[in-house]
Amino acid sequence: MLLKNLEEYVVNLLDVDIDDVEEGVINLKAKGEIIVEERDDESEWIYLESFYNTELTISNRLIKLDNSKNTKEIKEIEEEIEKVEKTNIIELSEKQKEAIKAINQHNITIITGGPGTGKTTIIKSIIEIYQKKNKKIVLSAPTGRAAKRMTEMTGMEASTLHRLLEIGKIDDDGLYKKSENYQGTPIDADIIIVDEMSMVDMFLMNYLLQSTYQGTKLILVGDSDQLPSVGPGSVLKDIVESERITTIHLDKIFRQAAKSKIIVNAHRVNDGEGFISKEETAEDSKQDFFYINEQVQEKILQQVISLCTGRLKNFGDYDFFENIQILTPTKKGMLGTKELNKALQQELNPADKNKKEKSSLGSIYRVGDRIMQVKNNYDIYWENHVTNKDGTGVFNGEFGTIIDIDEKEKKVEIKFDDEKIAWYEFSELEQIEHSYAITIHKAQRK
């Protein structure tokens, strides 16, 4: 941030003299804990030393990778695009074709755009084109839920970046500090496609680039208008705004997607416009968006409970546990996650003498509760009775349901939405939270 803005902020926050703040900056700079960068316009910007060096490393690696020899280029790319259209009976837009050609011409390409603008179709087309050329493609996303969605969209297995880079053994704090031990696990791939890039912070991006061979194509896909990453840095947004890496902006909403009022309104909000009016709504539009205008917290809470306990069920046969998720901006207050979860648990899964429950850290976990994993756990064992597979690892953002509580064994049995079943020691319950209501920031980790 600007040094003068920081100094002004600290003076007001701590009620100290500007001389004291300036002296503190000088001391921190002498110790090497901060970097003060002077730019051409004579402005001064201040960074934590680790953040500055990480950003500098990312920029250098991006340029080096982008400038390396394009060894994966396909000569007759237009013919391949035509084959994709014919095989899948689709007509790609000019922007989508431009994106595919850009990916072919460059080692790094960014594809950005809002919902319904055709990002998934581009990914699927790239996979089809390059697989025919016997190129190895690796798909990844920053969270377990995002990786799962990517797998469902493409029909090809996607993994989390943490698992791909094998950085699971670095604790959460370690990711945000300089790790001398982690040297990067080289990714064996001709093409790496990373989806939901808006969720990738600077440290994860640095590890990704550290593990990418020169000559590998790197395709970064995301929506720069989404919330920034939970960790430090706005990687996708900053790279796009640098204009150094080839970026294709998708802004056309496809006809099928335009039937969704959710998608149309999302774009209107980004454009500074109000919600679509009844008069503007097409006759074949989906009834998937409603705006209920309430100003009083108590009435908002009543509306939420009413919608979850019958109104949406009557409207479209939406079952809360299968189809509904409550999002809120905050954890605290009557409409924060903590109070909403208590209220919704009471309405949807109340106490019953026949239901087992366990108190932990101020929460009551009950058989039938919806929960969310809030930490990456690479070691916890799970079994999937549908696929007859087992393995380890449950990741931040995964949703599940408590199916048993065993007081004798001191364990809670949880079935996650992808059918895997894991057992948590009572001492491990800090890794989960109720998920009747979740914060909007947590929702981006779904």
JSON list of C-alpha atoms in Angstrom, two decimals, residues 120 123-124 127 139 144-159 195 417-419 446:
[
{"chain": "A", "resi": 120, "resn": "THR", "atom": "CA", "xyz": [-16.17, -24.38, -19.41]},
{"chain": "A", "resi": 123, "resn": "ILE", "atom": "CA", "xyz": [-11.68, -25.91, -21.21]},
{"chain": "A", "resi": 124, "resn": "LYS", "atom": "CA", "xyz": [-13.47, -28.94, -22.66]},
{"chain": "A", "resi": 127, "resn": "ILE", "atom": "CA", "xyz": [-8.82, -30.98, -23.49]},
{"chain": "A", "resi": 139, "resn": "LEU", "atom": "CA", "xyz": [-6.59, -30.15, -14.21]},
{"chain": "A", "resi": 144, "resn": "GLY", "atom": "CA", "xyz": [-11.80, -29.68, -3.06]},
{"chain": "A", "resi": 145, "resn": "ARG", "atom": "CA", "xyz": [-15.27, -28.53, -4.12]},
{"chain": "A", "resi": 146, "resn": "ALA", "atom": "CA", "xyz": [-13.92, -26.57, -7.08]},
{"chain": "A", "resi": 147, "resn": "ALA", "atom": "CA", "xyz": [-11.86, -29.57, -8.18]},
{"chain": "A", "resi": 148, "resn": "LYS", "atom": "CA", "xyz": [-14.92, -31.79, -7.90]},
{"chain": "A", "resi": 149, "resn": "ARG", "atom": "CA", "xyz": [-16.97, -29.39, -10.05]},
{"chain": "A", "resi": 150, "resn": "MET", "atom": "CA", "xyz": [-14.18, -29.30, -12.61]},
{"chain": "A", "resi": 151, "resn": "THR", "atom": "CA", "xyz": [-14.21, -33.09, -12.76]},
{"chain": "A", "resi": 152, "resn": "GLU", "atom": "CA", "xyz": [-17.98, -33.14, -13.23]},
{"chain": "A", "resi": 153, "resn": "MET", "atom": "CA", "xyz": [-17.85, -30.47, -15.97]},
{"chain": "A", "resi": 154, "resn": "THR", "atom": "CA", "xyz": [-15.05, -32.04, -18.00]},
{"chain": "A", "resi": 155, "resn": "GLY", "atom": "CA", "xyz": [-15.33, -35.75, -17.25]},
{"chain": "A", "resi": 156, "resn": "MET", "atom": "CA", "xyz": [-11.62, -35.69, -16.42]},
{"chain": "A", "resi": 157, "resn": "GLU", "atom": "CA", "xyz": [-10.12, -36.04, -12.95]},
{"chain": "A", "resi": 158, "resn": "ALA", "atom": "CA", "xyz": [-9.08, -32.76, -11.31]},
{"chain": "A", "resi": 159, "resn": "SER", "atom": "CA", "xyz": [-7.15, -32.36, -8.07]},
{"chain": "A", "resi": 195, "resn": "ASP", "atom": "CA", "xyz": [-9.85, -23.14, -12.62]},
{"chain": "A", "resi": 417, "resn": "ASP", "atom": "CA", "xyz": [-21.40, -35.15, -0.30]},
{"chain": "A", "resi": 418, "resn": "ASP", "atom": "CA", "xyz": [-19.12, -37.22, -2.54]},
{"chain": "A", "resi": 419, "resn": "GLU", "atom": "CA", "xyz": [-20.14, -40.34, -0.56]},
{"chain": "A", "resi": 446, "resn": "LYS", "atom": "CA", "xyz": [-17.27, -24.78, -2.05]}
]
